[in-house]
Every structure is written in structure tokens, then in C-alpha cells.
mmCIF file of C-alpha atoms in Angstrom:
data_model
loop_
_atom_site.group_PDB
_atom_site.id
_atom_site.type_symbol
_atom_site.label_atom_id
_atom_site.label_comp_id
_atom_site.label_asym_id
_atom_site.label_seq_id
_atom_site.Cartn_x
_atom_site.Cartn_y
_atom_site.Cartn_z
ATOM 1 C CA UNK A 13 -36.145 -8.824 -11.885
ATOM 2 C CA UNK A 14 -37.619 -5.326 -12.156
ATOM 3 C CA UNK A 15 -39.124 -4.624 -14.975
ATOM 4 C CA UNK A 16 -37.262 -1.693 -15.525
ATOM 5 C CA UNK A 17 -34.281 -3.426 -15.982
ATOM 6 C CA UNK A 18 -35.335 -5.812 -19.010
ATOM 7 C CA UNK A 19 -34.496 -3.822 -22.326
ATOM 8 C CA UNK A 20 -31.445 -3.596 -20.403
ATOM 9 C CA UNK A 21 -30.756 -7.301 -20.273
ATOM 10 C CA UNK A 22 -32.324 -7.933 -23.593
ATOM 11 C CA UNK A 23 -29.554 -5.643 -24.755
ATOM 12 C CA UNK A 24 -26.736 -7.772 -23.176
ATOM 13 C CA UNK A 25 -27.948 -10.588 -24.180
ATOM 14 C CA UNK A 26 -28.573 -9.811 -27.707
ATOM 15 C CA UNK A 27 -26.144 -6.993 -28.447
ATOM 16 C CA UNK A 28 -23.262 -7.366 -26.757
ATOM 17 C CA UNK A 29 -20.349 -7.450 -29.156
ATOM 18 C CA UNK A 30 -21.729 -4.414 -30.909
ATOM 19 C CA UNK A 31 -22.045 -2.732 -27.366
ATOM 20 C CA UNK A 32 -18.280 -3.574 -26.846
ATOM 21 C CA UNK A 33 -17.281 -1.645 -29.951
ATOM 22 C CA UNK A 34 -19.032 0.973 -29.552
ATOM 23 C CA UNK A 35 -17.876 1.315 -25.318
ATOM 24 C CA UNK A 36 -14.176 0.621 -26.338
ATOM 25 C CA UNK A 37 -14.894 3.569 -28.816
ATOM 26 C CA UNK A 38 -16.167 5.931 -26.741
ATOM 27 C CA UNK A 39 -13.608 4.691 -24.448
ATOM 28 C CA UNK A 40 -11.054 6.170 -26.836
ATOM 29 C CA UNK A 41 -9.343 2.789 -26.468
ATOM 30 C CA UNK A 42 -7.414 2.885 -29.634
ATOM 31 C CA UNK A 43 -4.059 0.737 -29.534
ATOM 32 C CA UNK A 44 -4.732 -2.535 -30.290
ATOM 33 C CA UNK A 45 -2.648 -4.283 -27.404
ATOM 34 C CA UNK A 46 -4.624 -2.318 -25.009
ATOM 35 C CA UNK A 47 -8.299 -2.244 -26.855
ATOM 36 C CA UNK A 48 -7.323 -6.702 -26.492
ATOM 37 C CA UNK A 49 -7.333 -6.263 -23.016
ATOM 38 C CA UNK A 50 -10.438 -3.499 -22.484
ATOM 39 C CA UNK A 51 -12.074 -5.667 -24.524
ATOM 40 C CA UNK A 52 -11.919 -8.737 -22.124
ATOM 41 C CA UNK A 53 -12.272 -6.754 -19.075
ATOM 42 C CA UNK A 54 -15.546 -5.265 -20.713
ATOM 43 C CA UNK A 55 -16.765 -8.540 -21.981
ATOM 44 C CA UNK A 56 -16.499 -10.041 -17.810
ATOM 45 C CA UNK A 57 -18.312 -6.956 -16.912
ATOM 46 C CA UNK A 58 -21.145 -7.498 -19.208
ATOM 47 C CA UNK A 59 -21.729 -11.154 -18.477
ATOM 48 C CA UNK A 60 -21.416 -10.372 -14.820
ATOM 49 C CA UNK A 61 -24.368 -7.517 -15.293
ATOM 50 C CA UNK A 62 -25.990 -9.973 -16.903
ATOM 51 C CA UNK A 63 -26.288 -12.625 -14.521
ATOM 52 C CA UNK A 64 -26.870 -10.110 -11.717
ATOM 53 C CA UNK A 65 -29.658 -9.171 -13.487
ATOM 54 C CA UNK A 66 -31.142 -12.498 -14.834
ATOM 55 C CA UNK A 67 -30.615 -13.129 -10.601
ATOM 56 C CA UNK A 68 -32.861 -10.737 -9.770
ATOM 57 C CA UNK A 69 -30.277 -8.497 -8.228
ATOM 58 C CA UNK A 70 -30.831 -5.123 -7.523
ATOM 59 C CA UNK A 71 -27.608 -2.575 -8.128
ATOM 60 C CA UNK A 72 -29.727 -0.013 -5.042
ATOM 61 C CA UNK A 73 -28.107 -3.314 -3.053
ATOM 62 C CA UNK A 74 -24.870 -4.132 -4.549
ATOM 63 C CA UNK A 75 -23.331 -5.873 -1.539
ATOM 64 C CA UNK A 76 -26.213 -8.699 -2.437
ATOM 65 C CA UNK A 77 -25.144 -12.218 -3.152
ATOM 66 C CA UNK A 78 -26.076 -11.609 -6.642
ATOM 67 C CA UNK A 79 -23.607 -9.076 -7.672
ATOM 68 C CA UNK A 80 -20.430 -11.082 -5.964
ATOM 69 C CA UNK A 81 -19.284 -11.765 -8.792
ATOM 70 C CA UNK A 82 -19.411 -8.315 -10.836
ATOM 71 C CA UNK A 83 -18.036 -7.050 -7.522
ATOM 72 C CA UNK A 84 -14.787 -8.895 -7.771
ATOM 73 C CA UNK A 85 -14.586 -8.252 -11.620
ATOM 74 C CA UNK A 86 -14.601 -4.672 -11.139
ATOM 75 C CA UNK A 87 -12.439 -4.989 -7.914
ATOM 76 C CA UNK A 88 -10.085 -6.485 -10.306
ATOM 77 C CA UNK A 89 -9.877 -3.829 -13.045
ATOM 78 C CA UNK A 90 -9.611 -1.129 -10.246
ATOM 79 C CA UNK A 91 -6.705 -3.110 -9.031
ATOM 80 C CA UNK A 92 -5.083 -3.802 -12.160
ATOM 81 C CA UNK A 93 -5.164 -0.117 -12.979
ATOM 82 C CA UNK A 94 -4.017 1.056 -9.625
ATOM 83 C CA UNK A 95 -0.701 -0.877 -9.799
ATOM 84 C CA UNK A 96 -0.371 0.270 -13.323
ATOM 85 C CA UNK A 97 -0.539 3.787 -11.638
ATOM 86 C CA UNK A 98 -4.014 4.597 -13.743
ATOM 87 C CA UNK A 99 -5.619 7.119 -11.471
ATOM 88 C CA UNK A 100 -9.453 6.555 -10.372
ATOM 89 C CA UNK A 101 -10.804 8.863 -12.494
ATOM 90 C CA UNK A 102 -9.445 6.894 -15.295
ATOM 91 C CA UNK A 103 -11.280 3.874 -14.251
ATOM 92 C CA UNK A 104 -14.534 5.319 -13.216
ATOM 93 C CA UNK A 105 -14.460 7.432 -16.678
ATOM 94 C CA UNK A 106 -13.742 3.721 -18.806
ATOM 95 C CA UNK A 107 -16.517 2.441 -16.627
ATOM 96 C CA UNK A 108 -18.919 5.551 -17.603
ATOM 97 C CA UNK A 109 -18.417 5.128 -21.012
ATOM 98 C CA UNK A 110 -20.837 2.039 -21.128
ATOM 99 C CA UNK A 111 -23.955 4.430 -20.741
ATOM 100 C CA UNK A 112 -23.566 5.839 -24.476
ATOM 101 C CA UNK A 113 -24.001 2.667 -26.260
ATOM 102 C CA UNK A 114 -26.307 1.192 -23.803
ATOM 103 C CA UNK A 115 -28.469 4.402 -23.923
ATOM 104 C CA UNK A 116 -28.791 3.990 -27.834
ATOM 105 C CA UNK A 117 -29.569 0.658 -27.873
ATOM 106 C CA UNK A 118 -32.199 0.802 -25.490
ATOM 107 C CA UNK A 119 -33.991 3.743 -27.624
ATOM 108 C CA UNK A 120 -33.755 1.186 -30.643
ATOM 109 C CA UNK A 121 -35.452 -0.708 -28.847
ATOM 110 C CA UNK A 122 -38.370 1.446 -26.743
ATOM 111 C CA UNK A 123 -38.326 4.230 -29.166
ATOM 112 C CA UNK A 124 -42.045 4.126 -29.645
ATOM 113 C CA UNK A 125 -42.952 3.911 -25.686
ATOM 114 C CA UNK A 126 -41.477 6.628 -23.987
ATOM 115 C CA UNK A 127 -42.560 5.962 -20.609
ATOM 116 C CA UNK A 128 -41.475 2.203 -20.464
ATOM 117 C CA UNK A 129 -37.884 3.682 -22.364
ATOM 118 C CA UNK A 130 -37.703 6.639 -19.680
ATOM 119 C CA UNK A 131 -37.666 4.047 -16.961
ATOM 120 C CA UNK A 132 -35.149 2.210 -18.544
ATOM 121 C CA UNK A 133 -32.590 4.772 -19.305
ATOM 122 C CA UNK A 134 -32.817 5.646 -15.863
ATOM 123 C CA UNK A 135 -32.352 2.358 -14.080
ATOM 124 C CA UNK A 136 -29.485 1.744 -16.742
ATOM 125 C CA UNK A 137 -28.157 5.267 -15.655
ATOM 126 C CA UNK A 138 -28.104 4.587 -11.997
ATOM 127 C CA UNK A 139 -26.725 1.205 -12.267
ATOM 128 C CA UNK A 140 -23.756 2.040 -14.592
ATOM 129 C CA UNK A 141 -22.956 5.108 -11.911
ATOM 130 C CA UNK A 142 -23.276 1.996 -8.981
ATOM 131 C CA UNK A 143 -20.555 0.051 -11.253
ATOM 132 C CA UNK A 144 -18.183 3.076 -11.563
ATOM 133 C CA UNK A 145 -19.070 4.308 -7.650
ATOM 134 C CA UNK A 146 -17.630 0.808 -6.781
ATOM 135 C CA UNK A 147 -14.556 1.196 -8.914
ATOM 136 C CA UNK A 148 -13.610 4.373 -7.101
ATOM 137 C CA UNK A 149 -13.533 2.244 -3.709
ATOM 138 C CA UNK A 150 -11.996 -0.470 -4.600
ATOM 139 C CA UNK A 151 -9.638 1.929 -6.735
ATOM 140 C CA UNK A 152 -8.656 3.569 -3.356
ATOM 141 C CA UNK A 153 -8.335 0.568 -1.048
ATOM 142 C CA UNK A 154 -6.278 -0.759 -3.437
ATOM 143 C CA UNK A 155 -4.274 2.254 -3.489
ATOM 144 C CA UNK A 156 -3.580 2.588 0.216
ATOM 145 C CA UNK A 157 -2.581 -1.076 0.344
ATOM 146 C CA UNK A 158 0.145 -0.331 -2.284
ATOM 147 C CA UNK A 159 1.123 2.745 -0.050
ATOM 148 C CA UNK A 160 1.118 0.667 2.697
ATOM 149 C CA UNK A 161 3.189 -1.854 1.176
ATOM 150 C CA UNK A 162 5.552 1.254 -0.226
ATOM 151 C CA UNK A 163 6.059 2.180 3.316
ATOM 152 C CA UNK A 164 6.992 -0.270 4.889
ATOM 153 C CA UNK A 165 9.391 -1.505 2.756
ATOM 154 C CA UNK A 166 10.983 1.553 3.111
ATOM 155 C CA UNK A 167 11.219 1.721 6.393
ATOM 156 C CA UNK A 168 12.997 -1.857 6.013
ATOM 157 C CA UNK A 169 15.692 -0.336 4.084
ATOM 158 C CA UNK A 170 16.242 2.564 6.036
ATOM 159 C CA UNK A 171 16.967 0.833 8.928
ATOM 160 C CA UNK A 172 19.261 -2.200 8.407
ATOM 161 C CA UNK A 173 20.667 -4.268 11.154
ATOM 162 C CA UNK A 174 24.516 -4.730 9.521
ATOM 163 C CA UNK A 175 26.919 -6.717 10.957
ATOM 164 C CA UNK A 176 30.294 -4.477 12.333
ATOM 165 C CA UNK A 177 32.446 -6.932 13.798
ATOM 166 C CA UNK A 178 32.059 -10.820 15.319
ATOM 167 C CA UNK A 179 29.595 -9.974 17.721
ATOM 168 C CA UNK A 180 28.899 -6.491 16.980
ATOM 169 C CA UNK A 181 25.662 -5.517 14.796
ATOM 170 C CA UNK A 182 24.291 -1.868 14.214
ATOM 171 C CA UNK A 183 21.423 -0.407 13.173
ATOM 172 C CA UNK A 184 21.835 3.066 11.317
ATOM 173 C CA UNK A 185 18.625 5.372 12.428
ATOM 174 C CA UNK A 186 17.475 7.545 9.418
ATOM 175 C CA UNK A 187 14.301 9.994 9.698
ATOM 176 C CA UNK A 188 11.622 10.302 12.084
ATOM 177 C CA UNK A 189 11.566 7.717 15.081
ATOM 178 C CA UNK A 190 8.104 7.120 15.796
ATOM 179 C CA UNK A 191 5.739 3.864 17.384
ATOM 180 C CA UNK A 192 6.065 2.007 14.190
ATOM 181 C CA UNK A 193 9.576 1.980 12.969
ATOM 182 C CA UNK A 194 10.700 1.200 16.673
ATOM 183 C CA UNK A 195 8.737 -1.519 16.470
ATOM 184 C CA UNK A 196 10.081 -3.019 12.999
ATOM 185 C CA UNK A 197 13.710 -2.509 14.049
ATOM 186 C CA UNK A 198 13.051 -3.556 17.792
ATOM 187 C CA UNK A 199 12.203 -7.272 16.025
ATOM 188 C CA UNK A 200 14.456 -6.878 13.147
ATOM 189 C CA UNK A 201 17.415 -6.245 15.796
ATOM 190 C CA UNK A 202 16.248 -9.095 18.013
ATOM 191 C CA UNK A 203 15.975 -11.673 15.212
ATOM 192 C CA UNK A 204 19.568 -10.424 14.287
ATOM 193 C CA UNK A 205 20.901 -10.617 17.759
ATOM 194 C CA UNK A 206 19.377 -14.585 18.347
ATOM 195 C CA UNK A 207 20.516 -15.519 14.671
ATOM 196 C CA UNK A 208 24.293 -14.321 15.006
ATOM 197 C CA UNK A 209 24.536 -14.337 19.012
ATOM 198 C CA UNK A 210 26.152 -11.050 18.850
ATOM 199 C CA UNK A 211 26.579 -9.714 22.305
ATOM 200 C CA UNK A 212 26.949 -5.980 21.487
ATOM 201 C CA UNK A 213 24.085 -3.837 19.613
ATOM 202 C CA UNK A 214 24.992 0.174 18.415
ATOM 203 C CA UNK A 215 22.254 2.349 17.358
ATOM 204 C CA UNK A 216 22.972 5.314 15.567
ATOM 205 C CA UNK A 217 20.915 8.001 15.480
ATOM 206 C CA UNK A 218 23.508 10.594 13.513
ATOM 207 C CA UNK A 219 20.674 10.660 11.158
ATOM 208 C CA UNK A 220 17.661 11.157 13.478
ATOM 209 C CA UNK A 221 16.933 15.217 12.927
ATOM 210 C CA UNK A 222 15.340 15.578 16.378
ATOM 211 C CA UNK A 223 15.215 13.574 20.183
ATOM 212 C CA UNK A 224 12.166 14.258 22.056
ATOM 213 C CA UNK A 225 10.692 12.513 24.513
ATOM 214 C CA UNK A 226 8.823 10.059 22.817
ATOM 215 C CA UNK A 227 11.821 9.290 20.815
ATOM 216 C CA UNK A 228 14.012 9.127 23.922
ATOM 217 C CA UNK A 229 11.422 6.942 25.140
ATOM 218 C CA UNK A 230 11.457 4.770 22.080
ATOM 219 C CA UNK A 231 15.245 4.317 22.293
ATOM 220 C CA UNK A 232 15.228 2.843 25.982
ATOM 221 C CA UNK A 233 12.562 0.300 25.063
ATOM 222 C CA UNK A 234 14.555 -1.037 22.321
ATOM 223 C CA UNK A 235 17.169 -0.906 24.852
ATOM 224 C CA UNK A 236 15.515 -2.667 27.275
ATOM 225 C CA UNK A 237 14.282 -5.422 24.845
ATOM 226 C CA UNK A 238 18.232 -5.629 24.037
ATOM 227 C CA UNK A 239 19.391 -6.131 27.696
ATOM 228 C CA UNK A 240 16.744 -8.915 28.054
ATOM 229 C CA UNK A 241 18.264 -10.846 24.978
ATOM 230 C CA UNK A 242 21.203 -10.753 26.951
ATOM 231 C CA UNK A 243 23.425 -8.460 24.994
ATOM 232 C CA UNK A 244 24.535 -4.721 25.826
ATOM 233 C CA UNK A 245 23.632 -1.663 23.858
ATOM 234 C CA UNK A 246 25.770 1.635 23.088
ATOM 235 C CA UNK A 247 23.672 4.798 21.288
ATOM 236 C CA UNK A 248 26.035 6.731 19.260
ATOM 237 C CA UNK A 249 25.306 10.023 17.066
ATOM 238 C CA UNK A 250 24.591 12.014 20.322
ATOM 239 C CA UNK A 251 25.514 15.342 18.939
ATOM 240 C CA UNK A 252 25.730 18.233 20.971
ATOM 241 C CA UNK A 253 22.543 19.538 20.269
ATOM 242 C CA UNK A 254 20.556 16.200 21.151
ATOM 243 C CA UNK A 255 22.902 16.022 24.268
ATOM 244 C CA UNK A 256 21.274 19.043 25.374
ATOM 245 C CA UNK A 257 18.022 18.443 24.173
ATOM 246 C CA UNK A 258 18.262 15.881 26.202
ATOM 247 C CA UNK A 259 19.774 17.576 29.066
ATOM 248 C CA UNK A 260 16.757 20.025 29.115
ATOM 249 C CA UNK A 261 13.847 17.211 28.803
ATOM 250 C CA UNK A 262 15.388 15.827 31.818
ATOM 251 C CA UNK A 263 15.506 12.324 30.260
ATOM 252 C CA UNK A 264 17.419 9.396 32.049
ATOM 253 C CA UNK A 265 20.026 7.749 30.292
ATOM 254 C CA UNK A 266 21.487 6.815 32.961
ATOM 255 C CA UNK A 267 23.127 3.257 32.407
ATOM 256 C CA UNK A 268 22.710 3.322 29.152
ATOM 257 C CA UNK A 269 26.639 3.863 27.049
ATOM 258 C CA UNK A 270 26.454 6.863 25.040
ATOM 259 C CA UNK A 271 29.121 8.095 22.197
ATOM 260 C CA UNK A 272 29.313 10.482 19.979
ATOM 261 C CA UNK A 273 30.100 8.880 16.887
ATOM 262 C CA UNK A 274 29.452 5.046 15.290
ATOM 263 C CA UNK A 275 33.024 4.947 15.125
ATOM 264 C CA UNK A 276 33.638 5.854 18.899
ATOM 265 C CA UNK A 277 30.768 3.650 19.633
ATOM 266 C CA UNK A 278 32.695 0.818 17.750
ATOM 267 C CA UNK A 279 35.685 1.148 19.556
ATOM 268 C CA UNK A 280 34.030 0.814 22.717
ATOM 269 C CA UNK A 281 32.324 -2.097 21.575
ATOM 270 C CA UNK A 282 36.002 -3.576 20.666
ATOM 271 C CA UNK A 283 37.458 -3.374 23.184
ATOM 272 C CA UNK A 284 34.395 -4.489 25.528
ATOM 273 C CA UNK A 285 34.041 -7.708 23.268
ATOM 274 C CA UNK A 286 38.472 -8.022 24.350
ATOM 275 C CA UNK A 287 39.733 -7.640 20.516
ATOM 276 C CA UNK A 288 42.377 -5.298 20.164
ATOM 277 C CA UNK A 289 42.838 -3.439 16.894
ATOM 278 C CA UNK A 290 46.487 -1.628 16.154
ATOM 279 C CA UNK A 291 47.742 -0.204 12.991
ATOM 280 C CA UNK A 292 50.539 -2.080 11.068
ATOM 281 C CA UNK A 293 54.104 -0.017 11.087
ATOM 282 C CA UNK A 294 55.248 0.506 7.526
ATOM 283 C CA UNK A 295 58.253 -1.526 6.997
ATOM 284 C CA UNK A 296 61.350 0.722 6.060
#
């Protein structure tokens, strides 16, 4: 272990309840549920430190064998805060906080060698900045994994595959059409298609803003994927803007049933699948 790093451990070791007071303090963990569960979180990160240490780890190499374990402690809090919605300031600031107490304690103890308790204080200062550098990564990975996750269950909801009629399932198109949502509801449609044996698929795109060519491109592979499954597809919302959007892009939709409206496009799909649909006369 380096030398530098024992009044450190000594401190864990031997003052470690009195350094979690005085971290929760500085902290300005006040309510009591919440100072309960700071205190536990601080308590793992101490013994953690202090087994890296006792190891011989080295915080300059935190990836090291030796600090696995204080790794996945603090990966924890910064993932515990980050679904709370805690920010990553907030964690690296309740991780900062240790220096105060840990700085006093170590001048108790060196206070008549300065050299040996300059050392110290700066080994303690540049591990306790490793701790909180590695909460602020962790903090942010965990973050994007939660957007992630936001995403894309968003994108499940805004693009249902509902069931019109026996046989007949459609798929309402909200938003931007891009690689990855054609994807999702290109195997979401599918799945629907084998699970119901529909023969008859309508996307509506009333709600797409804009058709470009990557989006007109997007449509006939989901098309395409249709026909193989054996069923037939109609595209309704074509507005008369899109139909000369399209017009002017010079896209081919040729063979591919086109209408105007999801009720249009239902009709069709009626009276392709042979039901016949007539409104009752009121009796007199």
C-alpha cells in the first residue's frame, strides 16, 4: 500500500462512525428517512475504500481488481439517484463532501509532521475526486440507458398495430419515420399479422408531417416484408401535399394501393376481404 495512503486507512478503520456524521453533515443530509439511507450508502463506500486500500489498490488505476467492488457500490448510488431523477452534480457533490471530515481527521492525526500530513491530504484529495469522477460516469450511462429505455417505449405506443376488422389490422404512423421506428413496427406488424392471420395491413401516415425519400423508402420495405407474409397492404393519409411530394421525388408506388383516408382505406380493405357493410333503414 503506499505509504501515503495509511493515515488514510488508519482513519477508516478507527474513525469511521464519527467520519459518517460529520460527511452526512456536511452533506446537509438532514431528514432522517433520507440521512438512514446516506448513511448506509456511505458506510459501503467506506468499507469498500478500505479494503481497496488494505489491497494495495491504487485509485491512479481504478479499473484494478482491487477497487471492483467500490466500483459497483458507487455505480449503484449513481444509479439509484439517476432513476430518482438526482442530477450528477448532486451525486458527485454528496461524494465530495467526504474530503472535509477526512481532511480533519488526518491533521489530528499528522499535525506535528507536515510533510508526511501534506502527502496525505493530497493522496486523500485525489482519491476522493477518483470516487466522485466515477460517479459522474456511471451517473451518465445510467442516464442514457433510462433515455433509451424512455424512447423506445414511446415509440411502442405511438405506433400500435390495432385490430380494424377480422382480418384487417392497422398501424397509425405518428412523428418522424426514420431507420428505427420502421424497424420496431416492421416486426411489431409481422408478429401481428402471423398471430391473427389477418390478410390485409393499412398504414396510416395522416400523422407523418413530411414524405421524403427515405421515408418513402421506409414505407415500401415494410411493404415488401408485408407481401412476403402473404398479406396485402393499403397506405392511407396520402394528403395532397405528400401526393405531390411524392409526385416531384419521382418515387414509385406503383402497385402499391393508396387512399386518402384510414376510413377510405378501410373500405377498400372490406370489400377486398368480400364483407359487405350497409346501413340499417329506420323502421317507420
Amino acid at each position: 500500500m503506499n505509504t501515503d495512503h495509511q493515515a488514510l486507512l488508519a482513519t477508516l478503520r478507527e474513525e469511521d462512525a464519527n467520519v459518517i456524521g460529520s460527511w452526512l453533515d456536511e452533506a446537509h443530509i438532514t431528514d432522517s428517512g433520507a440521512r438512514r439511507a446516506a448513511q448506509t450508502e456511505a458506510a459501503d463506500i467506506l468499507r469498500q475504500l478500505s479494503e481497496g486500500l488494505q489491497a494495495g489498490g491504487d485509485t491512479a488505476r481504478f479499473e484494478a481488481p482491487a477497487w471492483a467492488g467500490l466500483r459497483e457500490t458507487l455505480g449503484a448510488l449513481s444509479r439509484t439517484r439517476a432513476a430518482k431523477g438526482q442530477s450528477a452534480a448532486d451525486t458527485s457533490l454528496f461524494v465530495l463532501a467526504l474530503k472535509k471530515p477526512l481532511f480533519a481527521a488526518i491533521q489530528r492525526r499528522l499535525g506535528t509532521d507536515s510533510a508526511a500530513m501534506a502527502a496525505s491530504l493530497w493522496a486523500l484529495s485525489t482519491t476522493v475526486d477518483t470516487l466522485a469522477q466515477h460517479t459522474v460516469g456511471t451517473y451518465q450511462l445510467a442516464r442514457e440507458e433510462i433515455i433509451r429505455r424512455q424512447q423506445e417505449e414511446l415509440l411502442e405506443l405511438s405506433t400500435p398495430v390495432v385490430k380494424l376488422w377480422e382480418g384487417v389490422l392497422a398501424v397509425p404512423m405518428i412523428g418522424v419515420l426514420d431507420s428505427g421506428r420502421t424497424q420496431m413496427v416492421m416486426e411489431a406488424l409481422l408478429q401481428t399479422i402471423v398471430e391473427t392471420g389477418s390478410e390485409i395491413a393499412i398504414i396510416d401516415i395522416t400523422g407523418v408531417p413530411t414524405v421524403d425519400t427515405l421515408v418513402a423508402q421506409h414505407l415500401l420495405k415494410t411493404v415488401t416484408a408485408i407481401r412476403l407474409m402473404g398479406a396485402d397492404c393499403i397506405i392511407s393519409g396520402i394528403r395532397p401535399q405528400i401526393a405531390q411530394t411524392i409526385v416531384h421525388l419521382g418515387i414509385d408506388l406503383q402497385g402499391v394501393q393508396t387512399k386518402a383516408t384510414l376510413a377510405d382505406a378501410l373500405s377498400l380493405a372490406l370489400k377486398q376481404s368480400g364483407w359487405r357493410v350497409s346501413r340499417v333503414a329506420n323502421e317507420a
